C-alpha positions as semicolon CSV with decimal commas, in nm:
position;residue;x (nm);y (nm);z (nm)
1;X;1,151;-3,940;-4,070
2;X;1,272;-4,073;-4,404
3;X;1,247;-3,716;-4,607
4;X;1,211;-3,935;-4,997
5;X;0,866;-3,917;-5,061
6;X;0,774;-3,757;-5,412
7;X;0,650;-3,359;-5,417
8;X;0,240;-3,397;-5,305
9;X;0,016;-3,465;-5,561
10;X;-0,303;-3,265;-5,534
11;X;-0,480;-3,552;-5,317
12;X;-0,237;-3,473;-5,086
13;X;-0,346;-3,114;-5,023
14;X;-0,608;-3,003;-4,790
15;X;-0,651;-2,656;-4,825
16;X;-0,960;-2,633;-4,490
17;X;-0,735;-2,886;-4,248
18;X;-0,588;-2,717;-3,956
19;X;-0,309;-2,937;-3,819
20;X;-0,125;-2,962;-3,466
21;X;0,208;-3,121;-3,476
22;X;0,318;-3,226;-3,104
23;X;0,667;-3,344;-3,027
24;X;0,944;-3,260;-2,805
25;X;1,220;-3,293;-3,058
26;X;1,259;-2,978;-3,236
27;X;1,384;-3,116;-3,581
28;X;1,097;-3,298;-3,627
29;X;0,857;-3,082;-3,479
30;X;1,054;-2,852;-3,737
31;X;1,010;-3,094;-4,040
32;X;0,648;-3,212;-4,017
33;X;0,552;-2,858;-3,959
34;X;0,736;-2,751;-4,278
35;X;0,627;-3,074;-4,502
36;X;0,269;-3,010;-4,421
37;X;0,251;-2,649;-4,418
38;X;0,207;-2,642;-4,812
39;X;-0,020;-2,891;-4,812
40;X;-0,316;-2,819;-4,508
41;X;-0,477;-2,476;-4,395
42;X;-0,289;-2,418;-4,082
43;X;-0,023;-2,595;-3,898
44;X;0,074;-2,527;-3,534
45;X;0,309;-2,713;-3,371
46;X;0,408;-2,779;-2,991
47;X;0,696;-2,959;-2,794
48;X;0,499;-3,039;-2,516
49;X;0,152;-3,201;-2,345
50;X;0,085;-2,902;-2,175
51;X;0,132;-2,637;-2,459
52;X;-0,087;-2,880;-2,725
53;X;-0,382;-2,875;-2,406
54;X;-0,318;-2,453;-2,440
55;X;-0,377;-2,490;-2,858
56;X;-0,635;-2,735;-2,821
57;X;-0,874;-2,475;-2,595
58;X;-0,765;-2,175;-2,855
59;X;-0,791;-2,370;-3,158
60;X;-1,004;-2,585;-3,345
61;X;-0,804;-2,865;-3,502
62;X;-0,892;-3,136;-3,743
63;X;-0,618;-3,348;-3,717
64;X;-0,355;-3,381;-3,426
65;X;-0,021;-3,522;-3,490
66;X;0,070;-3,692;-3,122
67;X;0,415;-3,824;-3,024
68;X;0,383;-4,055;-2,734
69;X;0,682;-3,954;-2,524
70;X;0,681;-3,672;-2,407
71;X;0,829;-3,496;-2,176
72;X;0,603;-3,497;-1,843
73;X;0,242;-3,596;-1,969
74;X;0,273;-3,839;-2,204
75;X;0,088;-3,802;-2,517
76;X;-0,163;-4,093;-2,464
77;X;-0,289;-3,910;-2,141
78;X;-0,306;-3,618;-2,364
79;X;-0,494;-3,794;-2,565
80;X;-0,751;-3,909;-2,299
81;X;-0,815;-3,547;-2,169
82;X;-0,907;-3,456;-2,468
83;X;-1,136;-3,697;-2,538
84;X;-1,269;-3,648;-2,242
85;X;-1,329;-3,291;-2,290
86;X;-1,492;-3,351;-2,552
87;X;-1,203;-3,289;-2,852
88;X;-1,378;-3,501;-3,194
89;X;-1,054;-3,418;-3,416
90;X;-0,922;-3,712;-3,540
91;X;-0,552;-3,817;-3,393
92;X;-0,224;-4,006;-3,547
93;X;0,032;-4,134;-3,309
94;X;0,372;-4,126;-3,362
95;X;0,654;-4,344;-3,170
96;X;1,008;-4,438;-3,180
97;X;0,953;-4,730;-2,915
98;X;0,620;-4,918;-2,877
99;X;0,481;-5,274;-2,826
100;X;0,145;-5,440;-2,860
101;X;0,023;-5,347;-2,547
102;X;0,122;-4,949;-2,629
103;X;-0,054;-5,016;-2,984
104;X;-0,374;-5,118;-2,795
105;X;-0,393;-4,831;-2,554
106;X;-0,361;-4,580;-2,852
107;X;-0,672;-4,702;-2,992
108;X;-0,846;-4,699;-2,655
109;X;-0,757;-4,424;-2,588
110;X;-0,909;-4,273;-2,907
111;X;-0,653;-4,280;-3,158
112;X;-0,722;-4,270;-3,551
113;X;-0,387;-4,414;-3,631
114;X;-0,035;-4,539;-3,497
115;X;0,275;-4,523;-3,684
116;X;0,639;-4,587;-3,586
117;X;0,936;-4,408;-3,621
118;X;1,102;-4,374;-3,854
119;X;0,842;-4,292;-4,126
120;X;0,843;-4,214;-4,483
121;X;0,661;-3,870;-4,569
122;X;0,419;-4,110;-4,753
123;X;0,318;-4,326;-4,455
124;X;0,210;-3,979;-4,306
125;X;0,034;-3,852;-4,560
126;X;-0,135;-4,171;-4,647
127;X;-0,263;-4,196;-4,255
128;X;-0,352;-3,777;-4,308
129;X;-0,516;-3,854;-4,601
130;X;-0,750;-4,149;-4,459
131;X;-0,795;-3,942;-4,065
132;X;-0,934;-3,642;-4,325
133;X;-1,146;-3,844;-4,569
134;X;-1,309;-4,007;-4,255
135;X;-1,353;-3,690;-4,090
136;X;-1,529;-3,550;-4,429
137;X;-1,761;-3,834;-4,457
138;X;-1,841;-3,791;-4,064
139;X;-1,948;-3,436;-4,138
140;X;-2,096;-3,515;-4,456
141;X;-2,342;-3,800;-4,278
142;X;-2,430;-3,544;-4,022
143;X;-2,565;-3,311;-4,288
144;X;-2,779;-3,604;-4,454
145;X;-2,892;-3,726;-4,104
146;X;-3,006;-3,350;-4,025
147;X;-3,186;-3,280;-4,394
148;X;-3,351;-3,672;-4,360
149;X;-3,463;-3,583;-3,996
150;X;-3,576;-3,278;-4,122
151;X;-3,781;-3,440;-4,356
152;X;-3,733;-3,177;-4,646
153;X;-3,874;-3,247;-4,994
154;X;-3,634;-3,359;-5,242
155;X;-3,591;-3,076;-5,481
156;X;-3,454;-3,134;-5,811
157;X;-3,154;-2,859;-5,876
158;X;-3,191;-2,626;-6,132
159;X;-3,509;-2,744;-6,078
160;X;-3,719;-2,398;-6,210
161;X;-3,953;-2,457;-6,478
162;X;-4,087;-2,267;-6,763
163;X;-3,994;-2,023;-7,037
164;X;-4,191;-1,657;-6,916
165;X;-3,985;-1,343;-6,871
166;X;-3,992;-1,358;-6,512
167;X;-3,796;-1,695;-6,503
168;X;-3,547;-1,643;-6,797
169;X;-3,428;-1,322;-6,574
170;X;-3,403;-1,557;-6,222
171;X;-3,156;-1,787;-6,405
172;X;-2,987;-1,541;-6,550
173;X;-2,899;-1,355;-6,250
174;X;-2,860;-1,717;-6,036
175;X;-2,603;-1,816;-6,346
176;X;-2,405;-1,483;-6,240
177;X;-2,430;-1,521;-5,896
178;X;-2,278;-1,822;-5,857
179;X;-2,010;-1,780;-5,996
180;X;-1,860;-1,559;-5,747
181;X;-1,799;-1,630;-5,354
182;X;-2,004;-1,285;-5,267
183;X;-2,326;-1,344;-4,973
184;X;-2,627;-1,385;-5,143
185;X;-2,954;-1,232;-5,013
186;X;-3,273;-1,441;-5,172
187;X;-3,587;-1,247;-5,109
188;X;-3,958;-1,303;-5,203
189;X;-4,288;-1,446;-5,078
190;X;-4,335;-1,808;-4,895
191;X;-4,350;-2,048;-5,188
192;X;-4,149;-1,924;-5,431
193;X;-3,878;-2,170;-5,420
194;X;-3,612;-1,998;-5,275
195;X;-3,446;-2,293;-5,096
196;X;-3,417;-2,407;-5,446
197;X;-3,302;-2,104;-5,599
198;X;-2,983;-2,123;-5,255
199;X;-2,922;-2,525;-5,423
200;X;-2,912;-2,371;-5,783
201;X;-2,656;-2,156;-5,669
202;X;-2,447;-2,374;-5,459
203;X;-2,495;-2,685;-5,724
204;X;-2,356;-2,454;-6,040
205;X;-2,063;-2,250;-5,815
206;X;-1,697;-2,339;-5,760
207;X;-1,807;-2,511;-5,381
208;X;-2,042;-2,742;-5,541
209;X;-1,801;-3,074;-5,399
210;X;-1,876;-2,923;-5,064
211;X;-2,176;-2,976;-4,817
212;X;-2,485;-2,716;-4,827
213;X;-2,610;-2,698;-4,509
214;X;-2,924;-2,576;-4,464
215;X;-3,116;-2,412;-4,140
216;X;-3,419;-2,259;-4,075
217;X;-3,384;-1,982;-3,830
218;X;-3,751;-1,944;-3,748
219;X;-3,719;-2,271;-3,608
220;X;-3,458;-2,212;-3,382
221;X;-3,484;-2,187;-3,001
222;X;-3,361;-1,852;-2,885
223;X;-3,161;-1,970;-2,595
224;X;-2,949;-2,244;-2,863
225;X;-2,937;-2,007;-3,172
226;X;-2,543;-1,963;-3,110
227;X;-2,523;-2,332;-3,017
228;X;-2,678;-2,462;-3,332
229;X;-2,478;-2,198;-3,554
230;X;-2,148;-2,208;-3,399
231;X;-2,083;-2,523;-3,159
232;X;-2,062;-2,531;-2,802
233;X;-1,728;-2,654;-2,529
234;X;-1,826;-2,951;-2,287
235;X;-1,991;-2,773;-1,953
236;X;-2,082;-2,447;-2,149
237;X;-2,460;-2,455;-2,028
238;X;-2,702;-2,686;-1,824
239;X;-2,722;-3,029;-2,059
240;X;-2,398;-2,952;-2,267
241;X;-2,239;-3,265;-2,135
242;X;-2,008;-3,287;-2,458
243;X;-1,857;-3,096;-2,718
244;X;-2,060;-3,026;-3,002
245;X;-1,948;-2,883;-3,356
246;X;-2,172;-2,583;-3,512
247;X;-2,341;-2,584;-3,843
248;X;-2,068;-2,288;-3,977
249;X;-1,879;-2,575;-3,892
250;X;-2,026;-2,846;-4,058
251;X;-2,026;-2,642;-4,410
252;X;-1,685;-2,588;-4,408
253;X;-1,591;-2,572;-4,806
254;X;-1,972;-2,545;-4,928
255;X;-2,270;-2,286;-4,827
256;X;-2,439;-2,261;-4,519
257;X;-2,821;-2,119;-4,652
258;X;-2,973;-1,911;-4,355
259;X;-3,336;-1,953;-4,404
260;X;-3,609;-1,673;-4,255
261;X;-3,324;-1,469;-4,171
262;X;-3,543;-1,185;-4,044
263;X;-3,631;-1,403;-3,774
264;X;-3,280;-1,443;-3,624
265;X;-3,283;-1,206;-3,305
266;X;-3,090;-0,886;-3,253
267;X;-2,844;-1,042;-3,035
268;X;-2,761;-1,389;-3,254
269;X;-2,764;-1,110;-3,580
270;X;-2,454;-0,883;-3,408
271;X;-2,279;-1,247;-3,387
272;X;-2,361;-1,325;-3,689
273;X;-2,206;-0,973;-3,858
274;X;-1,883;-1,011;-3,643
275;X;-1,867;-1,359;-3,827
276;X;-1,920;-1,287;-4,151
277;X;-1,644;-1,015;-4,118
278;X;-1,413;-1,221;-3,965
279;X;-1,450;-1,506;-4,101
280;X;-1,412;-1,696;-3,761
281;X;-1,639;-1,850;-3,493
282;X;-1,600;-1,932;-3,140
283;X;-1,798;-2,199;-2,976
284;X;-2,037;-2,097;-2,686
285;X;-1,820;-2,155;-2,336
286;X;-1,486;-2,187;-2,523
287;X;-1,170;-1,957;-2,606
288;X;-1,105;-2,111;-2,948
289;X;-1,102;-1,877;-3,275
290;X;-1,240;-2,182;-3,567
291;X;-1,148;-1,990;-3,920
292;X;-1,423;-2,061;-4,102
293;X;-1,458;-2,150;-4,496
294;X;-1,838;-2,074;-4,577
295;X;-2,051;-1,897;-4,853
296;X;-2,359;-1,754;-4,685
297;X;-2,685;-1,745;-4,902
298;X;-3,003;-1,590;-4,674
299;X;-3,332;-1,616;-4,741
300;X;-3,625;-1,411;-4,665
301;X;-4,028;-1,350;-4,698
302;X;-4,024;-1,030;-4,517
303;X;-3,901;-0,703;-4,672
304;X;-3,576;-0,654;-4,449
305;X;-3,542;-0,253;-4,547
306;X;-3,867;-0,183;-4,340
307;X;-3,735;-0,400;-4,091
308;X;-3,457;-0,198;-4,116
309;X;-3,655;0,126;-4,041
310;X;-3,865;-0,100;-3,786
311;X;-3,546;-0,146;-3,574
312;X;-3,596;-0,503;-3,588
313;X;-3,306;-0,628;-3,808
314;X;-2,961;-0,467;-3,807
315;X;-2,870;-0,207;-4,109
316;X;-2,513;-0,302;-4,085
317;X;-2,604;-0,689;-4,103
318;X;-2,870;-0,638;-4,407
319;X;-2,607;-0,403;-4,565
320;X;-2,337;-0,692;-4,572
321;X;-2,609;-0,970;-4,656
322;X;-2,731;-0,772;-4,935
323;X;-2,395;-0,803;-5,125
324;X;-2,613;-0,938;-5,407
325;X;-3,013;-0,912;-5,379
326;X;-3,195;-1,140;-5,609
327;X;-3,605;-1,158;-5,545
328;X;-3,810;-1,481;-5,657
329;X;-4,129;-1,346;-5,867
330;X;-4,473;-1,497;-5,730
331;X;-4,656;-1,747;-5,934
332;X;-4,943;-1,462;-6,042
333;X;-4,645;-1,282;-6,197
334;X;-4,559;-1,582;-6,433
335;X;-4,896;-1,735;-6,494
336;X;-4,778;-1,879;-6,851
337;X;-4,534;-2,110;-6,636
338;X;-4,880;-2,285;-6,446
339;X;-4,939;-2,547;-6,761
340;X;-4,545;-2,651;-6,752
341;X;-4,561;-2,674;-6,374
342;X;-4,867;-2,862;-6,336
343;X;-4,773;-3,140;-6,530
344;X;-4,364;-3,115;-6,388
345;X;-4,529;-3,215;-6,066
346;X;-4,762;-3,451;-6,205
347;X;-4,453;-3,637;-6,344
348;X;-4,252;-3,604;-6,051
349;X;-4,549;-3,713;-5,768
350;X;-4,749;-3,976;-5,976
351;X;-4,445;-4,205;-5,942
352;X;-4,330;-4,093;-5,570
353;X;-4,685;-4,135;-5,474
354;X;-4,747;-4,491;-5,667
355;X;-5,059;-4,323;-5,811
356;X;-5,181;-4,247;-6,192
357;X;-5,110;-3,951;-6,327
358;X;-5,416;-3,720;-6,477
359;X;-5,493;-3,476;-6,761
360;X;-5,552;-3,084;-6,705
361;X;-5,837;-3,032;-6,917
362;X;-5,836;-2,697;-7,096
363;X;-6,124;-2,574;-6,884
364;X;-5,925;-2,682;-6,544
365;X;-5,600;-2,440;-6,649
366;X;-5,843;-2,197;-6,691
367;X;-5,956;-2,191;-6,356
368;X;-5,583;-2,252;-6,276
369;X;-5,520;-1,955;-6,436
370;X;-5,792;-1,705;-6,276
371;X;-5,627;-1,797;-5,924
372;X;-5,409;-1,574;-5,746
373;X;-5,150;-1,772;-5,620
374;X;-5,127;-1,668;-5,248
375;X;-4,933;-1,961;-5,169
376;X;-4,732;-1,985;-5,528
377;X;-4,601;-2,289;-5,654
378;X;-4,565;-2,431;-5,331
379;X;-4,969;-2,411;-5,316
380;X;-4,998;-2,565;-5,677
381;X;-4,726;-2,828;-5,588
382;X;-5,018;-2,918;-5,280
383;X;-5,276;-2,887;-5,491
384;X;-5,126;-3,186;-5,763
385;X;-5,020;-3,451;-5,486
386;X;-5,417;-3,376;-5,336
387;X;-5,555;-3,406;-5,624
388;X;-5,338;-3,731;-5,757
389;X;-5,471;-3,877;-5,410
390;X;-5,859;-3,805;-5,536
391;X;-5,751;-3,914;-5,922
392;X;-5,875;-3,599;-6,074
393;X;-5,787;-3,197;-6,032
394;X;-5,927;-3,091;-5,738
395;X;-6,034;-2,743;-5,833
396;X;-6,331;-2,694;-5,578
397;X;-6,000;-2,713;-5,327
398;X;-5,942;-2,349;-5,468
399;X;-6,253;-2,215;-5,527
400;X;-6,536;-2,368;-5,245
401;X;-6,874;-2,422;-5,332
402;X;-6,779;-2,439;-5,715
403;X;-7,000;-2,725;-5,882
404;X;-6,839;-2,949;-6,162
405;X;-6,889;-2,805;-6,486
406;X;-7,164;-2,993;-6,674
407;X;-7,007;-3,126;-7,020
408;X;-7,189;-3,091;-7,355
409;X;-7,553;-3,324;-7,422
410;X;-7,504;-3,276;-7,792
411;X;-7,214;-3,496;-7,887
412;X;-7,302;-3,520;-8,222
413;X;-7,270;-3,132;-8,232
414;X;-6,923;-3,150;-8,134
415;X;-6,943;-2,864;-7,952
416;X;-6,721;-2,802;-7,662
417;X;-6,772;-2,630;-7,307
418;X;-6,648;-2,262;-7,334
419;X;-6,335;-2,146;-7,190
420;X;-6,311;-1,762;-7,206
421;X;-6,246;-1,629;-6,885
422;X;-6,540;-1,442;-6,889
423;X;-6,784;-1,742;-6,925
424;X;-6,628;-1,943;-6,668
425;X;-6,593;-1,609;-6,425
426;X;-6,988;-1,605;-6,440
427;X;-7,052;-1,983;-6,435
428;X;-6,843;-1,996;-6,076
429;X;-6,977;-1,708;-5,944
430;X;-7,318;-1,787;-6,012
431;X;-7,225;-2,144;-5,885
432;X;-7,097;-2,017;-5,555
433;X;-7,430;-1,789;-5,495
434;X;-7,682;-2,146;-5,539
435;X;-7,449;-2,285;-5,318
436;X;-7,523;-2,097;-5,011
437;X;-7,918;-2,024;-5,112
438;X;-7,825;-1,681;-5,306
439;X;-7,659;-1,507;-4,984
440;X;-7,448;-1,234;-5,132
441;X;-7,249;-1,112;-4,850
442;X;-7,143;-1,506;-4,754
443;X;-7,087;-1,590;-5,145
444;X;-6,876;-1,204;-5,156
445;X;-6,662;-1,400;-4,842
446;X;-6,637;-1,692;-5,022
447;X;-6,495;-1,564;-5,346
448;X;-6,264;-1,337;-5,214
449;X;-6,369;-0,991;-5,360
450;X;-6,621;-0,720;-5,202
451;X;-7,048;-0,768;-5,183
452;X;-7,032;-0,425;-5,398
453;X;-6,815;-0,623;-5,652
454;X;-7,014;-0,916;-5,692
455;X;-7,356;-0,697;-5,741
456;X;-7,206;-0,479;-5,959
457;X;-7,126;-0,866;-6,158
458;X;-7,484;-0,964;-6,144
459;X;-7,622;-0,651;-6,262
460;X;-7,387;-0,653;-6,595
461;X;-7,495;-1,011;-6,652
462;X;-7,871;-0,889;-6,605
463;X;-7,853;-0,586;-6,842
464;X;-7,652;-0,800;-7,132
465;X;-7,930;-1,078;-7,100
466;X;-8,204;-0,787;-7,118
């Protein structure tokens, strides 16, 4: 090696890279181990074929560093075992003697790069630099394949909307979570956005360059829980015919968002604890110890402390999740936030859908706003791309059996259709009961409330009218 390259600049560095260095001469073994160890993660080193192949099954390595001669194996049969066995890492070889025919056997045999001795500390560093980048972009495409697969809606980030209370206190405490590496534990009902509340934070914290890896546990087969989360070795089960890199693995550097974490069985949530303590993984079927990089953010519709008491989640494992506990308000608990949603999604689907967009009269948001909610605003986000598909709100699809409102005959009057709540209470309930021939018990059903509720209705209506 020709030791005259400049000190690194901060391209050079690459803080998550774990690095084997494998050569049977000791001062270089010596020097590449000491050049790179400011620069990567970790840096092992090894003189010899058969001590790299005892690394390789305890380690995890991103980049190998391979001399070709070696002593015994040489390092392009190295090379070809590992590939074999399924190693993905990306590999530079390094030789004091080769030809064309040695050059083309590297790269069959799955080499990234080839450089002869002697090197400059920049030829090394420029062949790291372009083995590392590719390896980031491979994990990086893996991630979009998986979320395009998935097909999840596009969220915008930061992507809350409205000005209530409820919403000025989410940001707030999502402003001051991210900015520190603590777990995150994201609870409320279905609907409330909390896969965009996990973006929020991973778009406005320090790892926002990095991936955010997403993963539903609820969808997750049992039997490949530990698979999908932490990688498997060639050969570890029936159909594991390669090696295969986990999702912890695959986040490295961003946040890995555990989604319907109550769902995650007893077994795969003692793995998971042991993780998040140690900060390491090992693949199913192998001996290797991967340090891992990862903020967790979990998500969850079910309250976990009576799950807790239930003996269904871990206390231990909800302890260390709930580092920070920050719970998404329902839509019925920010109601003044329906008229800037509504027409947020209006904007947003009208164009995606290649459909015009509609007016909310003032009578629809008042329906809009006499709903419950059950679903929250992913129910009203339905609701808008439904009704841009039929060109007008679709408010019957929340309340069945209601009628259209009749508008005013006397135009001249000027006089518009009322809107207190009251008015258009009575006008759907009343709707609802010609709808199914006066039937109180079906039109009780169909509204949602108790027969004794809606008789107790019609006999105030009866005794104002008398």
């Amino acid at each position: 090696m020709i030791p005259d390259a400049p000190p690194s600049s901060p391209a050079e560095r690459w803080p998550l890279a774990s690095v084997l260095v494998v050569d049977d001469e000791e001062g270089m073994r010596s020097f590449l181990t000491k050049t790179l160890a400011t620069r990567c993660g970790q840096v092992l080193a090894a003189g010899s074929a058969e001590e790299a192949a005892t690394l390789c099954a305890q380690h995890r390595f991103d980049l190998l560093i391979l001399d070709i001669a070696l002593p015994g194996k040489s390092g392009i049969e190295l090379l070809r075992e590992l590939r074999e066995q399924g190693h993905s890492g990306e590999v530079i070889l390094i030789t004091a003697f080769a030809d064309l025919d040695t050059a083309i056997e590297a790269l069959r045999a799955g080499a990234s790069d080839f450089i002869l001795k002697p090197f400059r500390i920049a030829q090394i560093l420029n062949a790291m630099a372009q083995c590392l980048e590719r390896s980031r972009l491979a994990r990086e495409n893996f991630v979009l394949r998986r979320t395009l697969s998935e097909k999840r809606p596009a969220s915008p980030l930061d992507g809350f909307i409205g000005n209530s209370p409820a919403m000025a206190s989410l940001q707030h405490a999502l402003r001051r979570a991210a900015a520190v590496p603590s777990t995150v534990l994201l609870s409320g009902e279905s609907g409330t956005g909390k896969e965009l509340a996990a973006l929020a934070l991973h778009a406005r914290s320090p790892r926002a360059a990095g991936p955010f890896v997403p993963v539903n546990c609820a969808t997750l087969s049992p039997e490949l829980i530990d698979s999908e989360l932490f990688g498997h070795a060639r050969g570890a089960f029936t159909g594991a015919a390669r090696h295969r890199d986990g999702l912890f693995y695959y986040a490295q550097g961003g946040t890995l968002f555990l989604d319907e974490i109550g769902e995650l069985p007893l077994a795969q949530q003692a793995t998971l604890l042991r993780v998040l303590e140690e900060r390491r993984i090992r693949p199913v079927g192998s001996e290797q110890q991967i340090p891992v990089d990862v903020r967790i953010v979990a998500a969850t519709n079910r309250p976990l402390a009576e799950e807790v008491r239930a003996g269904r989640f871990r206390k231990d494992l909800y302890y260390r999740l709930q580092v920070v506990e920050i719970t998404l308000p329902p839509l019925r608990a920010h109601k003044e936030d329906l008229p800037a949603l509504a027409q947020h999604f209006i904007a947003t689907l009208a164009p995606q859908l290649g459909l015009e967009p509609f007016e909310i009269t003032a009578e629809q948001m008042a329906y809009l706003q006499q709903y419950d909610w059950p679903g929250n605003v992913r129910e009203l986000r339905n609701l808008v791309e439904r009704s841009l598909i039929l060109g007008a709100l679709n408010v019957q699809a929340l309340y069945p059996g209601l009628e259209p409102v009749p508008q005013p005959r006397d135009a001249s009057a000027g006089a518009a259709a009322p809107t207190d709540l009251q008015t258009l209470e009575r006008r759907h309930i009343l709707s609802v009961l010609e709808s199914v021939g006066g039937d109180k018990t079906r039109a009780a059903a169909l509204l949602g409330i108790s027969r004794r509720t809606l008789e107790r209705r019609c006999a105030e209506w009866q005794a104002a009218a008398s």
